PDB file of C-alpha atoms in Angstrom:
ATOM      1  CA  MET A   1       5.069   5.264  21.853  1.00  0.00           C
ATOM      2  CA  THR A   2       1.433   6.946  23.807  1.00  0.00           C
ATOM      3  CA  ARG A   3      -1.116   3.884  24.489  1.00  0.00           C
ATOM      4  CA  ARG A   4      -2.991   5.145  21.455  1.00  0.00           C
ATOM      5  CA  GLY A   5       0.071   4.163  19.100  1.00  0.00           C
ATOM      6  CA  GLU A   6       1.113   1.152  21.200  1.00  0.00           C
ATOM      7  CA  LEU A   7      -2.720  -0.239  20.495  1.00  0.00           C
ATOM      8  CA  LEU A   8      -2.178   0.653  17.340  1.00  0.00           C
ATOM      9  CA  ALA A   9       1.002  -1.270  16.288  1.00  0.00           C
ATOM     10  CA  ILE A  10      -0.373  -4.082  18.280  1.00  0.00           C
ATOM     11  CA  GLY A  11      -3.875  -4.079  16.267  1.00  0.00           C
ATOM     12  CA  ARG A  12      -1.949  -3.863  13.079  1.00  0.00           C
ATOM     13  CA  ALA A  13       0.655  -7.304  14.069  1.00  0.00           C
ATOM     14  CA  LEU A  14      -2.886  -8.989  14.890  1.00  0.00           C
ATOM     15  CA  PHE A  15      -5.283  -7.838  12.071  1.00  0.00           C
ATOM     16  CA  SER A  16      -2.586  -8.696   9.394  1.00  0.00           C
ATOM     17  CA  ASP A  17      -3.858 -12.686  10.335  1.00  0.00           C
ATOM     18  CA  THR A  18      -7.176 -12.307  11.773  1.00  0.00           C
ATOM     19  CA  SER A  19     -10.447 -10.195  10.125  1.00  0.00           C
ATOM     20  CA  CYS A  20     -11.721  -7.703  12.726  1.00  0.00           C
ATOM     21  CA  ASP A  21     -15.006  -9.439  13.356  1.00  0.00           C
ATOM     22  CA  ALA A  22     -13.053 -12.594  14.219  1.00  0.00           C
ATOM     23  CA  LEU A  23     -10.808 -10.972  16.377  1.00  0.00           C
ATOM     24  CA  PRO A  24     -11.608  -9.983  20.156  1.00  0.00           C
ATOM     25  CA  MET A  25     -10.493  -6.897  21.474  1.00  0.00           C
ATOM     26  CA  ASP A  26      -9.675  -8.604  24.751  1.00  0.00           C
ATOM     27  CA  ASP A  27      -7.054  -9.808  22.555  1.00  0.00           C
ATOM     28  CA  ILE A  28      -5.308  -6.565  21.648  1.00  0.00           C
ATOM     29  CA  ALA A  29      -5.955  -5.595  25.454  1.00  0.00           C
ATOM     30  CA  ARG A  30      -4.207  -8.660  26.868  1.00  0.00           C
ATOM     31  CA  GLN A  31      -0.852  -7.809  24.823  1.00  0.00           C
ATOM     32  CA  ALA A  32      -0.910  -4.329  25.742  1.00  0.00           C
ATOM     33  CA  GLY A  33      -1.443  -4.673  29.200  1.00  0.00           C
ATOM     34  CA  ALA A  34      -4.004  -2.717  29.548  1.00  0.00           C
ATOM     35  CA  ALA A  35      -7.907  -2.875  30.314  1.00  0.00           C
ATOM     36  CA  LYS A  36     -10.464  -3.934  27.776  1.00  0.00           C
ATOM     37  CA  GLY A  37     -12.152  -0.201  28.748  1.00  0.00           C
ATOM     38  CA  LEU A  38      -8.729   1.406  27.570  1.00  0.00           C
ATOM     39  CA  ILE A  39      -9.846   0.176  23.637  1.00  0.00           C
ATOM     40  CA  SER A  40     -13.272   1.931  23.979  1.00  0.00           C
ATOM     41  CA  TYR A  41     -11.779   5.014  25.580  1.00  0.00           C
ATOM     42  CA  SER A  42      -9.507   5.468  23.137  1.00  0.00           C
ATOM     43  CA  PHE A  43     -11.293   4.550  19.570  1.00  0.00           C
ATOM     44  CA  HIS A  44     -15.234   4.255  21.011  1.00  0.00           C
ATOM     45  CA  SER A  45     -16.112   1.171  19.275  1.00  0.00           C
ATOM     46  CA  LYS A  46     -14.292  -2.226  17.887  1.00  0.00           C
ATOM     47  CA  ARG A  47     -15.230  -0.893  14.495  1.00  0.00           C
ATOM     48  CA  GLY A  48     -13.575   2.678  15.202  1.00  0.00           C
ATOM     49  CA  CYS A  49     -10.436   0.506  16.361  1.00  0.00           C
ATOM     50  CA  CYS A  50     -10.211  -1.345  12.773  1.00  0.00           C
ATOM     51  CA  LEU A  51     -10.744   1.724  10.657  1.00  0.00           C
ATOM     52  CA  ALA A  52      -7.772   3.650  12.992  1.00  0.00           C
ATOM     53  CA  ILE A  53      -5.456   0.954  12.210  1.00  0.00           C
ATOM     54  CA  VAL A  54      -6.244   0.910   8.660  1.00  0.00           C
ATOM     55  CA  GLN A  55      -5.635   4.880   8.629  1.00  0.00           C
ATOM     56  CA  ASP A  56      -2.417   4.591  10.448  1.00  0.00           C
ATOM     57  CA  SER A  57      -1.043   2.055   8.279  1.00  0.00           C
ATOM     58  CA  VAL A  58      -2.063   3.345   5.210  1.00  0.00           C
ATOM     59  CA  ALA A  59      -0.466   7.103   6.363  1.00  0.00           C
ATOM     60  CA  GLY A  60       3.155   4.797   6.589  1.00  0.00           C
ATOM     61  CA  LEU A  61       2.592   3.183   3.011  1.00  0.00           C
ATOM     62  CA  VAL A  62       1.637   6.628   1.523  1.00  0.00           C
ATOM     63  CA  ALA A  63       4.349   9.201   3.006  1.00  0.00           C
ATOM     64  CA  SER A  64       7.206   5.797   2.185  1.00  0.00           C
ATOM     65  CA  ALA A  65       5.705   5.721  -1.699  1.00  0.00           C
ATOM     66  CA  VAL A  66       5.363   9.932  -2.305  1.00  0.00           C
ATOM     67  CA  SER A  67       8.766  10.067  -0.792  1.00  0.00           C
ATOM     68  CA  GLY A  68      10.563  10.813  -4.354  1.00  0.00           C
ATOM     69  CA  LEU A  69       8.672  13.902  -5.435  1.00  0.00           C
ATOM     70  CA  GLY A  70      11.760  16.045  -6.059  1.00  0.00           C
ATOM     71  CA  LEU A  71      13.412  13.426  -8.729  1.00  0.00           C
ATOM     72  CA  PRO A  72      13.044  13.254 -12.360  1.00  0.00           C
ATOM     73  CA  PRO A  73      10.420  11.314 -13.782  1.00  0.00           C
ATOM     74  CA  ALA A  74      11.998   7.743 -13.983  1.00  0.00           C
ATOM     75  CA  GLY A  75      13.642   8.493 -11.021  1.00  0.00           C
ATOM     76  CA  ARG A  76      10.440   9.199  -9.001  1.00  0.00           C
ATOM     77  CA  VAL A  77       8.955   5.755 -10.432  1.00  0.00           C
ATOM     78  CA  HIS A  78      11.834   3.504  -9.497  1.00  0.00           C
ATOM     79  CA  ARG A  79      11.406   5.726  -5.987  1.00  0.00           C
ATOM     80  CA  THR A  80       7.912   4.716  -5.497  1.00  0.00           C
ATOM     81  CA  VAL A  81       8.012   1.385  -6.421  1.00  0.00           C
ATOM     82  CA  ASP A  82      10.994   1.184  -3.989  1.00  0.00           C
ATOM     83  CA  GLY A  83       9.243   3.090  -1.106  1.00  0.00           C
ATOM     84  CA  CYS A  84       6.328   0.692  -1.390  1.00  0.00           C
ATOM     85  CA  LEU A  85       8.702  -2.349  -1.276  1.00  0.00           C
ATOM     86  CA  ARG A  86      10.932  -0.911   1.678  1.00  0.00           C
ATOM     87  CA  TYR A  87       7.276  -0.351   3.891  1.00  0.00           C
ATOM     88  CA  ALA A  88       6.393  -3.841   3.176  1.00  0.00           C
ATOM     89  CA  GLU A  89       9.639  -5.270   4.351  1.00  0.00           C
ATOM     90  CA  ARG A  90       9.787  -3.061   7.424  1.00  0.00           C
ATOM     91  CA  ASN A  91       6.139  -3.158   8.100  1.00  0.00           C
ATOM     92  CA  GLN A  92       4.599  -6.377   7.311  1.00  0.00           C
ATOM     93  CA  ALA A  93       2.075  -6.862   9.643  1.00  0.00           C
ATOM     94  CA  ALA A  94       0.949  -3.554   8.361  1.00  0.00           C
ATOM     95  CA  TYR A  95       1.147  -3.724   4.727  1.00  0.00           C
ATOM     96  CA  ARG A  96      -0.993  -7.181   4.858  1.00  0.00           C
ATOM     97  CA  THR A  97      -3.362  -4.930   6.708  1.00  0.00           C
ATOM     98  CA  ILE A  98      -3.570  -2.639   4.023  1.00  0.00           C
ATOM     99  CA  VAL A  99      -3.921  -5.004   1.290  1.00  0.00           C
ATOM    100  CA  THR A 100      -5.884  -7.878   2.178  1.00  0.00           C
ATOM    101  CA  GLY A 101      -9.283  -8.777   4.057  1.00  0.00           C
ATOM    102  CA  GLY A 102      -7.974  -8.336   7.168  1.00  0.00           C
ATOM    103  CA  VAL A 103      -9.833  -5.821   8.437  1.00  0.00           C
ATOM    104  CA  GLY A 104     -12.990  -7.773   7.420  1.00  0.00           C
ATOM    105  CA  PHE A 105     -15.394  -6.906   5.223  1.00  0.00           C
ATOM    106  CA  ASP A 106     -16.196  -3.287   6.506  1.00  0.00           C
ATOM    107  CA  ALA A 107     -16.688  -0.657   3.590  1.00  0.00           C
ATOM    108  CA  GLU A 108     -15.404   2.282   4.778  1.00  0.00           C
ATOM    109  CA  ALA A 109     -12.081   0.470   5.510  1.00  0.00           C
ATOM    110  CA  HIS A 110     -11.788  -1.085   2.202  1.00  0.00           C
ATOM    111  CA  ALA A 111     -12.485   2.859   1.184  1.00  0.00           C
ATOM    112  CA  ILE A 112      -9.711   3.491   3.163  1.00  0.00           C
ATOM    113  CA  ARG A 113      -7.218   0.700   1.349  1.00  0.00           C
ATOM    114  CA  ASP A 114      -8.590   2.244  -1.916  1.00  0.00           C
ATOM    115  CA  GLN A 115      -7.387   5.612  -1.026  1.00  0.00           C
ATOM    116  CA  VAL A 116      -3.604   4.664  -0.710  1.00  0.00           C
ATOM    117  CA  ARG A 117      -4.216   2.880  -4.420  1.00  0.00           C
ATOM    118  CA  GLU A 118      -5.358   6.138  -5.804  1.00  0.00           C
ATOM    119  CA  VAL A 119      -2.187   8.263  -4.181  1.00  0.00           C
ATOM    120  CA  ILE A 120       0.291   5.386  -5.757  1.00  0.00           C
ATOM    121  CA  VAL A 121      -1.575   5.642  -9.250  1.00  0.00           C
ATOM    122  CA  THR A 122      -1.823   9.478  -9.433  1.00  0.00           C
ATOM    123  CA  THR A 123       1.891   9.517  -7.988  1.00  0.00           C
ATOM    124  CA  LEU A 124       3.050   7.255 -11.022  1.00  0.00           C
ATOM    125  CA  ALA A 125       0.784   9.267 -13.416  1.00  0.00           C
ATOM    126  CA  GLU A 126       2.662  12.199 -12.305  1.00  0.00           C
ATOM    127  CA  GLY A 127       5.901  10.472 -12.218  1.00  0.00           C
ATOM    128  CA  VAL A 128       5.433   9.192 -15.925  1.00  0.00           C
ATOM    129  CA  TYR A 129       3.293  11.734 -17.704  1.00  0.00           C
ATOM    130  CA  GLY A 130       3.974  14.617 -15.314  1.00  0.00           C
ATOM    131  CA  ARG A 131       0.581  15.262 -14.737  1.00  0.00           C
ATOM    132  CA  ALA A 132      -2.302  12.963 -12.732  1.00  0.00           C
ATOM    133  CA  ASP A 133      -5.519  13.646 -15.168  1.00  0.00           C
ATOM    134  CA  VAL A 134      -4.847  10.680 -17.235  1.00  0.00           C
ATOM    135  CA  SER A 135      -7.120   9.087 -19.612  1.00  0.00           C
ATOM    136  CA  ALA A 136      -9.590   6.014 -18.384  1.00  0.00           C
ATOM    137  CA  PRO A 137      -7.081   3.293 -20.380  1.00  0.00           C
ATOM    138  CA  ALA A 138      -3.967   4.729 -19.184  1.00  0.00           C
ATOM    139  CA  ARG A 139      -5.768   4.888 -15.228  1.00  0.00           C
ATOM    140  CA  THR A 140      -7.051   1.027 -15.546  1.00  0.00           C
ATOM    141  CA  ALA A 141      -3.496   0.077 -16.725  1.00  0.00           C
ATOM    142  CA  LEU A 142      -1.940   1.864 -13.633  1.00  0.00           C
ATOM    143  CA  LEU A 143      -4.152   0.946 -11.331  1.00  0.00           C
ATOM    144  CA  SER A 144      -3.999  -2.816 -12.668  1.00  0.00           C
ATOM    145  CA  TRP A 145      -0.205  -2.603 -12.697  1.00  0.00           C
ATOM    146  CA  VAL A 146      -0.703  -1.527  -8.704  1.00  0.00           C
ATOM    147  CA  ARG A 147      -2.596  -4.198  -7.995  1.00  0.00           C
ATOM    148  CA  GLY A 148      -0.272  -6.667  -9.442  1.00  0.00           C
ATOM    149  CA  VAL A 149       2.663  -5.688  -7.292  1.00  0.00           C
ATOM    150  CA  GLU A 150       0.671  -5.885  -4.332  1.00  0.00           C
ATOM    151  CA  GLY A 151       0.318  -9.495  -5.087  1.00  0.00           C
ATOM    152  CA  ALA A 152       3.915  -9.580  -5.858  1.00  0.00           C
ATOM    153  CA  THR A 153       4.686  -7.773  -2.531  1.00  0.00           C
ATOM    154  CA  ARG A 154       2.840 -10.185  -0.545  1.00  0.00           C
ATOM    155  CA  ASP A 155       4.465 -13.009  -2.135  1.00  0.00           C
ATOM    156  CA  TRP A 156       8.065 -11.571  -1.469  1.00  0.00           C
ATOM    157  CA  ILE A 157       7.270 -10.782   2.091  1.00  0.00           C
ATOM    158  CA  GLY A 158       5.674 -14.130   2.651  1.00  0.00           C
ATOM    159  CA  ARG A 159       8.813 -15.922   1.675  1.00  0.00           C
ATOM    160  CA  PRO A 160      11.820 -13.893   1.731  1.00  0.00           C
ATOM    161  CA  GLY A 161      14.812 -14.633  -1.236  1.00  0.00           C
ATOM    162  CA  PRO A 162      15.300 -11.489  -3.321  1.00  0.00           C
ATOM    163  CA  THR A 163      16.795  -7.976  -2.058  1.00  0.00           C
ATOM    164  CA  ARG A 164      14.980  -5.240  -2.293  1.00  0.00           C
ATOM    165  CA  ALA A 165      16.347  -3.563  -4.956  1.00  0.00           C
ATOM    166  CA  ALA A 166      15.964  -7.146  -6.894  1.00  0.00           C
ATOM    167  CA  ARG A 167      12.426  -7.290  -6.464  1.00  0.00           C
ATOM    168  CA  CYS A 168      12.212  -3.629  -7.348  1.00  0.00           C
ATOM    169  CA  ASP A 169      13.764  -3.881 -10.587  1.00  0.00           C
ATOM    170  CA  PRO A 170      11.677  -6.527 -12.045  1.00  0.00           C
ATOM    171  CA  LEU A 171       8.340  -4.298 -10.912  1.00  0.00           C
ATOM    172  CA  VAL A 172       9.871  -1.666 -12.841  1.00  0.00           C
ATOM    173  CA  LYS A 173      10.597  -2.869 -15.856  1.00  0.00           C
ATOM    174  CA  THR A 174       7.134  -4.589 -15.872  1.00  0.00           C
ATOM    175  CA  LEU A 175       5.658  -1.420 -15.451  1.00  0.00           C
ATOM    176  CA  GLY A 176       7.885  -0.438 -18.849  1.00  0.00           C
ATOM    177  CA  GLY A 177       5.503  -3.037 -20.422  1.00  0.00           C
ATOM    178  CA  THR A 178       2.077  -1.592 -18.967  1.00  0.00           C
ATOM    179  CA  LEU A 179       3.028   1.551 -20.327  1.00  0.00           C
ATOM    180  CA  ARG A 180       3.797   0.411 -24.109  1.00  0.00           C
ATOM    181  CA  ALA A 181       0.561  -1.118 -23.565  1.00  0.00           C
ATOM    182  CA  VAL A 182      -0.817   2.115 -23.174  1.00  0.00           C
ATOM    183  CA  ALA A 183       0.443   4.141 -25.685  1.00  0.00           C
ATOM    184  CA  VAL A 184      -0.654   1.511 -27.855  1.00  0.00           C
ATOM    185  CA  LEU A 185      -4.511   1.825 -26.814  1.00  0.00           C
ATOM    186  CA  ASP A 186      -4.322   5.509 -26.202  1.00  0.00           C
ATOM    187  CA  PRO A 187      -1.562   7.390 -28.277  1.00  0.00           C
ATOM    188  CA  ALA A 188      -2.465  10.784 -26.817  1.00  0.00           C
ATOM    189  CA  HIS A 189      -0.330   8.677 -23.465  1.00  0.00           C
ATOM    190  CA  PRO A 190       3.171   7.892 -25.585  1.00  0.00           C
ATOM    191  CA  ALA A 191       5.351   5.720 -23.309  1.00  0.00           C
ATOM    192  CA  PRO A 192       8.437   7.620 -21.960  1.00  0.00           C
ATOM    193  CA  ALA A 193      11.725   7.095 -23.551  1.00  0.00           C
ATOM    194  CA  PRO A 194      13.138   4.766 -20.657  1.00  0.00           C
ATOM    195  CA  ALA A 195       9.989   2.621 -21.146  1.00  0.00           C
ATOM    196  CA  ARG A 196      10.412   2.292 -25.193  1.00  0.00           C
ATOM    197  CA  ARG A 197      12.293  -0.645 -26.270  1.00  0.00           C
ATOM    198  CA  ASP A 198      14.142   1.462 -29.108  1.00  0.00           C
ATOM    199  CA  ALA A 199      15.327   3.733 -26.052  1.00  0.00           C
TER     200      ALA A 199
END
């Protein structure tokens, strides 16, 4: 691992519980066994370090979430949910950094965090409806469901119990309920067969 990569890994762990504003860069340097100047050299500023940590975390989550692109629609949705859970399970601190206020109130950091939600919503829309350009009601419903998954996942990694598979199945089933609601609100977006009660 490069020194920059090491600093990012340490920063992800520390920022999961402490906002960027409250965490001295000295803590990262101390844990890395490096001079504080290395952080300034690598990231130019404390804010630059915060943004780099968020971007690094987001890249890993997105890669995991979209890893099932070659699967049929139902399998792709399941793979997307499982990919998010797998990432959260293996990278708990990084996941918290992405979905919580662990990076402070920086608007650019929050925009980066919102990008991962957009990618996941788009991946779901393509898996469910075969296209990314869905109606406003469908997009709102999918985004709300994604935010709910984030909360359920944080609860799961905060007090582990059920296996990833046991957690994944209920989340996929609640997506079915969301898709049925979308079909009522917007008949142009019918629920796919696996989500229909008569299937």
